[in-house]
Every structure is written in structure tokens, then in C-alpha cells.
Tab-separated table of C-alpha atoms and ligand atoms in Angstrom:
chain	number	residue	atom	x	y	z
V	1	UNK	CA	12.736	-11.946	-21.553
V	2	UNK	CA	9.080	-12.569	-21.484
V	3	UNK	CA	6.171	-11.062	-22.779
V	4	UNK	CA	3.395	-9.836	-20.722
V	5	UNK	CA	0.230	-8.299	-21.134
V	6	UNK	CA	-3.065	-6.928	-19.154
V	7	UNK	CA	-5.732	-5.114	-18.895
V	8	UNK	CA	-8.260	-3.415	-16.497
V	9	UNK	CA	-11.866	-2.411	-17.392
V	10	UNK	CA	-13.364	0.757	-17.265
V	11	UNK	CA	-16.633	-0.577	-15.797
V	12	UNK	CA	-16.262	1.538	-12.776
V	13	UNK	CA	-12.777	3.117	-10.666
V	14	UNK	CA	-9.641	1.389	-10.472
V	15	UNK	CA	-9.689	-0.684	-7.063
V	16	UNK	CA	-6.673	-1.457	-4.515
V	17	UNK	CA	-7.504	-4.919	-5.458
V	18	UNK	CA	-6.687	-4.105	-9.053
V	19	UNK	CA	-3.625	-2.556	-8.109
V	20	UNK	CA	-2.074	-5.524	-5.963
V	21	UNK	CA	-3.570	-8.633	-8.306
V	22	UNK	CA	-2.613	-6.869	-11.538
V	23	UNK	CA	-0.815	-3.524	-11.621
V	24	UNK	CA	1.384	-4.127	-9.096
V	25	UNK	CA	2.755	-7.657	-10.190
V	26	UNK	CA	3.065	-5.521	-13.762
V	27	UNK	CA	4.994	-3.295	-12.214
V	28	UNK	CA	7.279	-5.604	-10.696
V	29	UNK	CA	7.867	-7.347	-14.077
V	30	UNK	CA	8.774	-3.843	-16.047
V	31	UNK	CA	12.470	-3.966	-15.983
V	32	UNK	CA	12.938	-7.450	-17.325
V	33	UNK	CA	10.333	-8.242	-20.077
V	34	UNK	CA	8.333	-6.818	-22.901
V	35	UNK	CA	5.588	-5.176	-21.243
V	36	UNK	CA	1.781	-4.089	-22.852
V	37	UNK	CA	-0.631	-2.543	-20.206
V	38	UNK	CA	-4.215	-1.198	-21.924
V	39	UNK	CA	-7.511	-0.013	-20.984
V	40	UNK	CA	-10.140	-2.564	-21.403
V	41	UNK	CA	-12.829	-0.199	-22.816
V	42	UNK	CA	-14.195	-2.798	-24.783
V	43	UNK	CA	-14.671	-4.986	-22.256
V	44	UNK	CA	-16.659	-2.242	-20.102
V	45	UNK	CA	-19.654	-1.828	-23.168
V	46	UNK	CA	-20.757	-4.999	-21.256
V	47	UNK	CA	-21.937	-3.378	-18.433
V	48	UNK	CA	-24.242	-0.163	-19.625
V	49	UNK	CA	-23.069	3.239	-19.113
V	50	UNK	CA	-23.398	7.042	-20.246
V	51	UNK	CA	-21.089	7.762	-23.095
V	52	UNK	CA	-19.244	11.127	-20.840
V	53	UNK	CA	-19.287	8.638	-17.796
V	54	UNK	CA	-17.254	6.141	-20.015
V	55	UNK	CA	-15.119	8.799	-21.647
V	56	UNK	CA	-13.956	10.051	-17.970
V	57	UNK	CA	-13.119	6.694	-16.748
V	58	UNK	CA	-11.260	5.983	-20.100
V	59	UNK	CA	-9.226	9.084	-19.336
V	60	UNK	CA	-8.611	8.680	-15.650
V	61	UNK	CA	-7.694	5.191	-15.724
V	62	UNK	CA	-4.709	5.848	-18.457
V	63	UNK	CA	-3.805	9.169	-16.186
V	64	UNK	CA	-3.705	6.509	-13.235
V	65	UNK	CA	-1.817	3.519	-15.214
V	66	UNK	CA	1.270	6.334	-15.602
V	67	UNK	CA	0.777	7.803	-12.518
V	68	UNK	CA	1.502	4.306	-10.796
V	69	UNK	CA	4.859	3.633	-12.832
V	70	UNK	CA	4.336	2.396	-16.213
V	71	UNK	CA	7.604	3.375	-18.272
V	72	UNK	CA	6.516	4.402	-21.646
V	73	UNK	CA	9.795	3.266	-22.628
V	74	UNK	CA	9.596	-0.144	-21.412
V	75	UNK	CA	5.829	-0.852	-21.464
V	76	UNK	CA	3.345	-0.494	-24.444
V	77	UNK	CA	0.511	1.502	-22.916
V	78	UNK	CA	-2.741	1.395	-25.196
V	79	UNK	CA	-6.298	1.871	-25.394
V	80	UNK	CA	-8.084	-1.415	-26.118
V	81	UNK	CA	-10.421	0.297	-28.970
V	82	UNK	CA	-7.782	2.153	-30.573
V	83	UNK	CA	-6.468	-0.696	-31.846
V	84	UNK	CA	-8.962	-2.258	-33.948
V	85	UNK	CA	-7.090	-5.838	-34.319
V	86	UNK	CA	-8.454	-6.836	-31.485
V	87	UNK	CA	-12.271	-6.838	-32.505
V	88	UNK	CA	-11.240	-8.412	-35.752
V	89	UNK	CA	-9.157	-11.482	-34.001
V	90	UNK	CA	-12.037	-11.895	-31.339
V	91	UNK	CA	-14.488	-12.714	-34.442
V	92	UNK	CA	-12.503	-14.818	-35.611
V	93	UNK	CA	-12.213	-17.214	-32.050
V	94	UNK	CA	-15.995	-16.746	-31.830
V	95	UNK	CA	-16.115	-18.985	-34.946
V	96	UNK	CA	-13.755	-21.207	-33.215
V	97	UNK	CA	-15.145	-21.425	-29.632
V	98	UNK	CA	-18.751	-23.058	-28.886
V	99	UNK	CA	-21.458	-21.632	-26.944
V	100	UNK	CA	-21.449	-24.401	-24.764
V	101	UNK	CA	-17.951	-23.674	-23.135
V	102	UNK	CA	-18.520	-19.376	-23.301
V	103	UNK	CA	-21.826	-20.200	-20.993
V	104	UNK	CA	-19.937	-22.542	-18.725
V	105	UNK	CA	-17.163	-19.441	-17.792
V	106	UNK	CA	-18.159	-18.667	-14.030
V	107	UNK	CA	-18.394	-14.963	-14.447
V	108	UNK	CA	-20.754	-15.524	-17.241
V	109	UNK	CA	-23.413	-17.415	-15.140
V	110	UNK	CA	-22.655	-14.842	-12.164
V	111	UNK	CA	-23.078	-11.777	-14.160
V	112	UNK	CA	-26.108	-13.442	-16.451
V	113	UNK	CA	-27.778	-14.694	-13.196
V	114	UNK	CA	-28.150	-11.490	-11.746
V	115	UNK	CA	-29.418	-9.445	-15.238
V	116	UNK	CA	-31.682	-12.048	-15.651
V	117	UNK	CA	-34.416	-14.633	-14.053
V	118	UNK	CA	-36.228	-15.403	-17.218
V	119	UNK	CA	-33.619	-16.980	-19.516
V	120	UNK	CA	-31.532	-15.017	-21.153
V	121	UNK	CA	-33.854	-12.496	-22.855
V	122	UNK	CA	-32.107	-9.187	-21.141
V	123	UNK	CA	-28.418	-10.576	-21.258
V	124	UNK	CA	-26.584	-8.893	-23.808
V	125	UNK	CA	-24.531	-11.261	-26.177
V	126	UNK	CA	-20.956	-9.513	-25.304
V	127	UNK	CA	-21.041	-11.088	-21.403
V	128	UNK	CA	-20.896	-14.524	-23.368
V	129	UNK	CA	-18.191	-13.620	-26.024
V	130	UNK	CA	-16.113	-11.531	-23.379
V	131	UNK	CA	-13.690	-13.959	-22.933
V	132	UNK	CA	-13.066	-14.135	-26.297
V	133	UNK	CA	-12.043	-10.622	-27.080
V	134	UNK	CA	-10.082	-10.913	-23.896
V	135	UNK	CA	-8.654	-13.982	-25.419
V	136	UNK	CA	-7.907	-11.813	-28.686
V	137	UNK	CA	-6.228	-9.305	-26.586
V	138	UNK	CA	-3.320	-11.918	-25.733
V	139	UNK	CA	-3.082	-13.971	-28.843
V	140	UNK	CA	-1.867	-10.589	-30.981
V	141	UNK	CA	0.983	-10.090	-29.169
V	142	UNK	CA	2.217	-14.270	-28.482
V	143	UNK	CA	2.180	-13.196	-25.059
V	144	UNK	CA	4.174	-15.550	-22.735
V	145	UNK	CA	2.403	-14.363	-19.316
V	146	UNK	CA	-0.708	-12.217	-18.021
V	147	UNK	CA	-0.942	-11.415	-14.380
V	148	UNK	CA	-4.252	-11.359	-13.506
V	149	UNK	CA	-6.303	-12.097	-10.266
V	150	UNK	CA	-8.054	-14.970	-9.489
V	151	UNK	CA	-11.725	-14.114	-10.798
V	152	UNK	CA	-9.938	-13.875	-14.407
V	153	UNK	CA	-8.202	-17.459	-13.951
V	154	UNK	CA	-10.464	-19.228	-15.958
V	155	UNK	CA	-10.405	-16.906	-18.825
V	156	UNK	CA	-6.981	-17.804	-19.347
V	157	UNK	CA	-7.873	-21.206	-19.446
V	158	UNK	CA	-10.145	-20.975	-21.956
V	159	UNK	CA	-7.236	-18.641	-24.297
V	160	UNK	CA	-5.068	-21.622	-24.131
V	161	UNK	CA	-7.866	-24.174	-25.139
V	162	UNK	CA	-8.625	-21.829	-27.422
V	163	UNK	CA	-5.134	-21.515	-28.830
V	164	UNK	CA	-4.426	-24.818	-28.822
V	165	UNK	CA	-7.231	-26.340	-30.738
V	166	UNK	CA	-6.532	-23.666	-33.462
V	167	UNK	CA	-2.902	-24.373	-33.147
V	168	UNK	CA	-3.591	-28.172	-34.352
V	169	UNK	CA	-6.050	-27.308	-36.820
V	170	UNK	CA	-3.776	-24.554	-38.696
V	171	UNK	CA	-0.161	-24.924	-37.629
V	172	UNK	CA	1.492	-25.004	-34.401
V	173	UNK	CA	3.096	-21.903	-34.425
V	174	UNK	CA	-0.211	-19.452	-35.022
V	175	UNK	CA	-0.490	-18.759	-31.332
V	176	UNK	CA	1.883	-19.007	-28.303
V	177	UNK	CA	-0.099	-20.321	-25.208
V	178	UNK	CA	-0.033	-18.114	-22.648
V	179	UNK	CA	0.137	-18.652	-18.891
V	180	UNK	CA	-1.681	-16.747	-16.125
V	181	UNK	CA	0.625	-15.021	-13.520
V	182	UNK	CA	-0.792	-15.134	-10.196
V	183	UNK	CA	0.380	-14.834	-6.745
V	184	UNK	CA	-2.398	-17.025	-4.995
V	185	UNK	CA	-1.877	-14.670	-1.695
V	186	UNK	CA	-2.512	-11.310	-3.424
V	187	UNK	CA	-4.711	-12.649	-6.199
V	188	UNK	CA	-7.969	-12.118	-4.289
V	189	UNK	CA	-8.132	-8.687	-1.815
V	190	UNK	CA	-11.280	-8.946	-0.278
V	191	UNK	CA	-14.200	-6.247	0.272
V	192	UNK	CA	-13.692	-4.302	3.276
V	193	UNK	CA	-17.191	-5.147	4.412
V	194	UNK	CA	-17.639	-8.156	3.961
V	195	UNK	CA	-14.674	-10.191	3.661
V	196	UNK	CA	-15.692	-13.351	2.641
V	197	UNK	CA	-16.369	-11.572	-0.961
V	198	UNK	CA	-13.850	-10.064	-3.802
V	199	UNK	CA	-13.548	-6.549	-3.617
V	200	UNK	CA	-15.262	-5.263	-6.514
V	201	UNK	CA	-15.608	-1.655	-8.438
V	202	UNK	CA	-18.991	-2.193	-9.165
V	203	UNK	CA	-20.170	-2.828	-5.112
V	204	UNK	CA	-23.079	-0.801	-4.129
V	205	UNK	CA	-21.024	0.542	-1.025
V	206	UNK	CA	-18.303	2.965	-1.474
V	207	UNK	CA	-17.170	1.814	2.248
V	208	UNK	CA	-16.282	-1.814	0.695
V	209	UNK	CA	-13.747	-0.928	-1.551
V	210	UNK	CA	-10.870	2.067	-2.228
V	211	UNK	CA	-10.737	3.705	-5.023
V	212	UNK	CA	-6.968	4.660	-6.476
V	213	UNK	CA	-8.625	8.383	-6.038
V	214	UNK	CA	-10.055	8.147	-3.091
V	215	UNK	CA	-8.780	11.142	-0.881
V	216	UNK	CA	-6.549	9.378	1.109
V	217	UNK	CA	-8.291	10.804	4.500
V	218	UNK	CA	-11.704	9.014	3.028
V	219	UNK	CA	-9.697	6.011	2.367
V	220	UNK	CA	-8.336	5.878	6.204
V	221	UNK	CA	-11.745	6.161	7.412
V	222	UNK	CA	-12.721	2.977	5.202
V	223	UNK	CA	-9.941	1.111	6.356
V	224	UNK	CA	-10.477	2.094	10.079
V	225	UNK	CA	-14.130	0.921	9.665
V	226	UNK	CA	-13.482	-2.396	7.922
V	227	UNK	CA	-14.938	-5.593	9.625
V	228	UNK	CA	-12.573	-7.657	11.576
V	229	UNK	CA	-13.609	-9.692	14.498
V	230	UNK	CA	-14.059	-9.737	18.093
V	231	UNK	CA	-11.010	-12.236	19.019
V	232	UNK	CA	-8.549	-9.073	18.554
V	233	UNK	CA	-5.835	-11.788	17.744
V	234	UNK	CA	-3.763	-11.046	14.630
V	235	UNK	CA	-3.553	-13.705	13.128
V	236	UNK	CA	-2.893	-14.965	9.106
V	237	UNK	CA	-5.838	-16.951	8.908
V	238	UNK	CA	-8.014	-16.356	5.544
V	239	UNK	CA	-11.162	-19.011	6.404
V	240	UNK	CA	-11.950	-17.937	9.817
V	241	UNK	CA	-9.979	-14.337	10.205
V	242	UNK	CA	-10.849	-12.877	6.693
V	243	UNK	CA	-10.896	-8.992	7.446
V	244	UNK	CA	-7.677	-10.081	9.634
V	245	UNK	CA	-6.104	-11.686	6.707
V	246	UNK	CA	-7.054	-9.271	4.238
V	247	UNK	CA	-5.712	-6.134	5.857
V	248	UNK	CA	-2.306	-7.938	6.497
V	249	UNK	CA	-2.388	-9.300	2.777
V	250	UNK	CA	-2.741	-5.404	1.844
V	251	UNK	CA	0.158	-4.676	4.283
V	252	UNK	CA	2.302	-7.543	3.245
V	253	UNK	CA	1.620	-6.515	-0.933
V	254	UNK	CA	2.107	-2.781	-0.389
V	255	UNK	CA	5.184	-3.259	1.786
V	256	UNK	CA	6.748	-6.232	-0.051
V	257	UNK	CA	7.205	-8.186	2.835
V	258	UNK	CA	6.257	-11.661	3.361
V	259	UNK	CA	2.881	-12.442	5.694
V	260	UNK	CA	5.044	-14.141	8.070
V	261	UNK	CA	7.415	-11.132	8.852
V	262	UNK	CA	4.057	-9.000	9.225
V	263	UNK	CA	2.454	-10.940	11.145
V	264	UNK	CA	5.628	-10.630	13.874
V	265	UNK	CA	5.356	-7.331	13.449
V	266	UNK	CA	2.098	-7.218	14.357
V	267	UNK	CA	2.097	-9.599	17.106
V	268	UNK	CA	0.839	-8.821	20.388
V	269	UNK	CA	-0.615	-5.287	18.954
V	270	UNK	CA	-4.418	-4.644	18.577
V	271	UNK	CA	-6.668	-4.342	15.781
V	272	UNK	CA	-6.280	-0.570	16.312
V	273	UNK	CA	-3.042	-0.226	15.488
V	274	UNK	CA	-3.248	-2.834	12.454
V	275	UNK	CA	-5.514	-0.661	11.091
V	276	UNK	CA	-3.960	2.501	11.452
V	277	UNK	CA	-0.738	1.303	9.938
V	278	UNK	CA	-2.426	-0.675	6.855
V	279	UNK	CA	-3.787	3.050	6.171
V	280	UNK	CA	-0.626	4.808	6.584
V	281	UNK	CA	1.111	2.467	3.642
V	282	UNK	CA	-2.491	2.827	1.491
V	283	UNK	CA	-2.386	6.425	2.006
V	284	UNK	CA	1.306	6.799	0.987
V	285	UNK	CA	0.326	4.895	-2.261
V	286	UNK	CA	-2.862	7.223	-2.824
V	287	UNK	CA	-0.536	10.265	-2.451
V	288	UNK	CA	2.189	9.322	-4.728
V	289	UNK	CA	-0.610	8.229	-7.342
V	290	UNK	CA	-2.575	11.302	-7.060
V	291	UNK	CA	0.078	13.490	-7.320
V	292	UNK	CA	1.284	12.255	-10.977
V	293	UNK	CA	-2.233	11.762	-11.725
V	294	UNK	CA	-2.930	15.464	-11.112
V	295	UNK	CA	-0.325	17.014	-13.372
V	296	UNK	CA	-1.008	14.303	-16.068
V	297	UNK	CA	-4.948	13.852	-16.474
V	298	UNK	CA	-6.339	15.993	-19.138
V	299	UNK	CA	-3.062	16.631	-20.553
V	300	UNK	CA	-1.357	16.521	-24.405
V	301	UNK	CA	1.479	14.725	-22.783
V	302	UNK	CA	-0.800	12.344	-21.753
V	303	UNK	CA	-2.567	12.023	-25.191
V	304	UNK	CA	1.235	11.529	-26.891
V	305	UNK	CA	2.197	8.857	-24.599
V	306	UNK	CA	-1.159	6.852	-25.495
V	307	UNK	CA	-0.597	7.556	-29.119
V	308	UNK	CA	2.689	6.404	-28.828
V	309	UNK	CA	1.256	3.351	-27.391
V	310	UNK	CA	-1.817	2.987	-30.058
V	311	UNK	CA	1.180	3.316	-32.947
V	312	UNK	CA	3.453	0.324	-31.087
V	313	UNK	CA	0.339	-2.215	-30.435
V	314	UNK	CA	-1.199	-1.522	-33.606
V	315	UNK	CA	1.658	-2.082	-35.799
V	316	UNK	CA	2.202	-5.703	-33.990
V	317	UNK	CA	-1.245	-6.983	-34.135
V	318	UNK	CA	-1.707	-5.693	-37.758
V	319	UNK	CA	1.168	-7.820	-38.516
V	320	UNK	CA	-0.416	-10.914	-36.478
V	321	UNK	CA	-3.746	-10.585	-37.732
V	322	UNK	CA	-2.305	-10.246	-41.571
V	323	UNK	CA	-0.695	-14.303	-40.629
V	324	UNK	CA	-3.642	-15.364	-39.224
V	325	UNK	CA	-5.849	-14.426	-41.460
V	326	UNK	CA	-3.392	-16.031	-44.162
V	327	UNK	CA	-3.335	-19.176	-41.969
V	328	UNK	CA	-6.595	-19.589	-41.743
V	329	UNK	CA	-7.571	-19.079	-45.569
V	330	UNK	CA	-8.690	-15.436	-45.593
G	1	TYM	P1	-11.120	-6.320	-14.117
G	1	TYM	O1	-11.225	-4.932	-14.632
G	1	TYM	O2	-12.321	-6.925	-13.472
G	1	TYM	O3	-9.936	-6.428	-13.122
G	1	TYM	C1	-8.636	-6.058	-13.519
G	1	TYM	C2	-7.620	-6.955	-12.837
G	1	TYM	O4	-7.690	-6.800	-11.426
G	1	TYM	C3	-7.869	-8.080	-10.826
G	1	TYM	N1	-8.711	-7.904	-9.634
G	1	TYM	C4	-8.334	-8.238	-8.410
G	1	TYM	N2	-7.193	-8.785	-7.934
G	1	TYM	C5	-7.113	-9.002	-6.607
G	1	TYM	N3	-8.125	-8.699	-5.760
G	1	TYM	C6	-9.287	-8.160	-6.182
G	1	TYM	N4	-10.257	-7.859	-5.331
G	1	TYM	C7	-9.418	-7.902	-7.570
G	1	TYM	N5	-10.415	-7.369	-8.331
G	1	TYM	C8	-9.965	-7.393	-9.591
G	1	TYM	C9	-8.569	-8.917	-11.884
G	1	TYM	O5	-8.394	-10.293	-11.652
G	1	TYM	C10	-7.862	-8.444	-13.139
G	1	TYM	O6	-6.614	-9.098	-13.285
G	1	TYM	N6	-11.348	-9.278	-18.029
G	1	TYM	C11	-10.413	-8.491	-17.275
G	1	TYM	C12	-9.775	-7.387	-18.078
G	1	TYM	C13	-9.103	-7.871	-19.309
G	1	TYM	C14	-7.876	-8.596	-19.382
G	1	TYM	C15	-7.669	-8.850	-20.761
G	1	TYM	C16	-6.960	-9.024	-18.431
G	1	TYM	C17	-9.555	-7.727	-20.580
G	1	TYM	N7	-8.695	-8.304	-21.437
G	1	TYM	C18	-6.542	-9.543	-21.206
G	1	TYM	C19	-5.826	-9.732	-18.883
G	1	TYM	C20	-5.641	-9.973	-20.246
G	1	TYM	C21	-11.207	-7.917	-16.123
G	1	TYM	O7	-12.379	-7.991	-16.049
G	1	TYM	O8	-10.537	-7.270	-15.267
């Protein structure tokens, strides 16, 4: 039994690409390990927003992490800043983790880059310590595993660097290393427009990506409209059939079946009916999400399952935090 952690942020909706590179691999790993699933709220004070905007997305996205299957029996389902470990461990490997390697993270200089073209006057100090909190996030709970998608590779890199350079300065067993979980297939759905880039939340077109809430006759439309190509050969081939490639990777995620198999059954068809039947299995999923998330948003069940989760997760990073900070003289 392993145990496995991640998180989403609340920067924006929860994407199909969040579901197949990290709730759905989550999913898949319920009935075997010890599962924690939270809401990176933390994470999203990064990216500026209006407090009731950030409230609503704090309560859909725990609404939609139930909805899609999370067993509050078998997986610890938390809010990030409900559990106030976290901010006190991610101090702590700030004081342990140089500027130098924060600034050379790729989303850093991405997400810096584009706030700023005069140094780094109007970046705000939490895009370069992110991956430190994030780090903080795994090291409370020794967690074995996170399945995350590609873009949040690196991060996990820098927890074990960070982990192990504490590890030989206090004691070995202070932190277990953790290891990403990635399927390199899923790991990276593309944007529906343009499929040579991630799809993203935070896109400035609502045709690029689909929301978990997206009506799922709006969602059809988007899927119908994606950009393909004009060779109308299906054909698994991400570098020079990307909007090809991507809609069978959705196919082949949502319908557990391997790319091979899909791409027989596709062969010989047309982009029409590829399209039509990658939005029959997305709008099955949209259904079945909405329809739990409807009776649960909003709801005191909803608020007892969370606190039930807050209660779990904060009693095992308290107790983590309390050897650490012994460990490392406070
Ligand atoms: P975030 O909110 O950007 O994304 C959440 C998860 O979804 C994955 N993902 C994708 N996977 C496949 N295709 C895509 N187009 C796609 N877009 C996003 C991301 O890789 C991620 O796994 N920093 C994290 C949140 C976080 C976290 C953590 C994760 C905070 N603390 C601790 C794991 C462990 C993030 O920005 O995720």
C-alpha cells in the first residue's frame, strides 16, 4: 500500500486535462493505497482574484472532487488552507532551498515572463516559493507517489532535492522522497485550438478547453470545432497530427482502452465521426459529474465530508511538523 497525494488549484475551473493527468489516475489508485486529494487554494493567491470569485471556485471544485468518485472513506479530502501545517513546513524549505534553483523552475520563468518585462518589479514573491509550499504539501504526509501531469514534473524534482539534502543534513528518515506518477500518454491533453499547447484553465478562449461544468451540449460543440487537419487520416501521431492525437488520447483515457485498439476502431472512419464519438464519452463524464455535483454543492453534507477531511490531514501533519521541527532544533 502506497501513499498518494495531489492537488488542483483554484486559479480558474477544473479542466478535462486535470481530470485525465491527475484525477483520473487518483481515481484509479483509490482502492489500493492511502489516498489525500485537496484543493490547492493556496497555490491559486498566486494568480490575483476577487475574494467571492475564489470562495466559489473553492466550493465547486470540492463539490466536483466528490462528484467524480473520491471515497471519503478511502481518500482524505481537504482544503489546502484549512490545514495550517502546510504554510508552516513551506517556511521552513524556503530556508532550505536557494533562490537560484526556485528561479530556474520552468513555470516560474513562464509565468514571471509574461507579468513582467522590466525585471521582476510586478512579480509577486509566491510564483518563486510555489514550489515550495507544493513541496510542503507532500513532505507532511511521507507520501510515496503524486500523480501529476507533465507541466508539474519538475516540481517534484525539486521536493526530492529538497528532501534529500535535508535528509543528510538532519537524519535520513525526516522525509520520504516521493516519486511523480505519470502516464507520459495522458500527462499532457492539449488545447482544443491549438494543439501544439497544454490545455490550460486560465486560456483566454473558452473554445480551447472544457470545463468539468461545461453543459455537456456546449462541450460537444467545442469538441466538434477543435482543429484537426486536412489529411482526414486517423492516425496516433502527436508531432505532426496533434488535434488527431489529442482527441484519441481523450478517447483512449476516458474509455480505458489502449491508443492502439482506438485507433482500429477508428480506422477508415472520418474526422466526423471521431469527433462525434470523443463527445459522446466527454459528455457521459460531464453528466455523471454534474449530476452528483448538483445535489452536493452548497450542501452541509458537503461541509462534513471536508471537515472530516480537515480533522484527518491536520492531525497527521501536526504530528510531522511537531518531528521536524524537533529535528531541526526548534
Ligand atoms: P494545476 O491546478 O495547474 O493542475 C492540476 C493537475 O492537472 C494536471 N494538468 C494536466 N494534465 C494533463 N493535461 C493537461 N492539459 C493538464 N493541465 C493540468 C497538472 O499537471 C496537475 O497535476 N501545482 C499544482 C497543484 C499542486 C500540487 C501540489 C500537485 C499544489 N500542490 C502537491 C501535486 C502535489 C498545479 O498547479 O496544478
Amino acid at each position: 500500500m502506497k501513499k498518494i497525494i495531489t492537488g488542483i488549484t483554484t486559479t480558474g475551473t477544473i479542466t478535462l486535462g486535470n481530470y485525465i493527468g491527475a484525477i483520473k489516475p487518483m481515481l484509479d489508485l483509490q482502492n489500493d493505497n492511502e489516498m489525500f486529494m485537496f484543493i490547492a487554494d493556496l497555490h491559486a493567491l498566486v494568480t490575483p482574484s476577487d475574494a467571492k470569485d475564489l470562495r466559489l471556485r473553492i466550493s465547486n471544485a470540492s463539490a466536483i472532487y466528490f462528484a467524480c468518485g473520491f471515497d471519503p472513506k478511502r481518500t482524505t479530502v481537504f482544503i489546502q488552507s484549512e490545514v495550517p501545517a502546510h504554510t508552516q513546513l513551506a517556511w521552513i524549505l524556503n530556508c532550505h532551498t536557494t533562490i537560484g534553483e526556485l528561479s530556474r523552475m520552468t513555470q516560474f520563468k513562464d509565468k514571471s515572463a509574461k507579468k513582467s518585462s522590466n525585471g521582476t518589479e510586478t512579480v509577486p514573491t509566491g510564483l518563486l516559493t510555489y514550489p515550495t509550499l507544493m513541496a510542503a504539501d507532500i513532505l507532511l504526509y511521507d507520501i510515496d507517489l503524486v500523480p501529476v501531469g507533465k507541466d508539474q514534473k519538475q516540481h517534484i524534482e525539486l521536493t526530492r532535492n529538497i528532501a534529500t539534502r535535508m535528509n543528510n543534513k538532519y537524519g535520513k528518515d525526516l522525509f520520504t522522497l516521493p516519486k511523480e506518477y505519470t502516464n507520459d500518454v495522458t500527462a499532457k491533453i492539449m488545447d482544443l485550438q491549438d494543439p501544439t499547447k497544454k490545455m490550460s484553465k486560465s486560456s483566454d478562449n473558452q473554445k480551447s478547453f472544457i470545463s468539468l461544468l461545461d453543459k455537456p451540449e456546449v462541450a460537444r460543440k467545442k469538441i466538434n470545432s477543435s482543429v484537426t487537419d486536412s489529411e482526414n487520416l486517423i492516425k496516433y501521431d502527436p508531432v505532426n497530427k496533434p488535434g488527431v492525437s489529442n482527441l484519441i488520447t481523450i478517447y483512449s483515457a476516458l474509455k480505458n482502452e489502449k491508443i492502439d485498439d482506438v485507433v482500429k476502431h477508428f480506422d477508415g472512419k472520418n474526422y466526423g465521426v471521431l469527433k462525434s464519438e470523443v463527445a459522446d464519452v466527454v459528455c457521459e463524464l460531464l453528466e455523471n459529474i454534474q449530476t452528483k455535483f448538483n445535489t452536493l454543492v452548497g450542501t452541509k453534507e458537503l461541509r462534513d465530508l471536508l471537515d472530516r477531511g480537515k480533522q484527518r490531514a491536520t492531525e497527521i501533519s501536526n504530528k510531522k511538523l511537531k518531528l521536524i521541527n524537533e529535528k531541526i532544533g526548534l
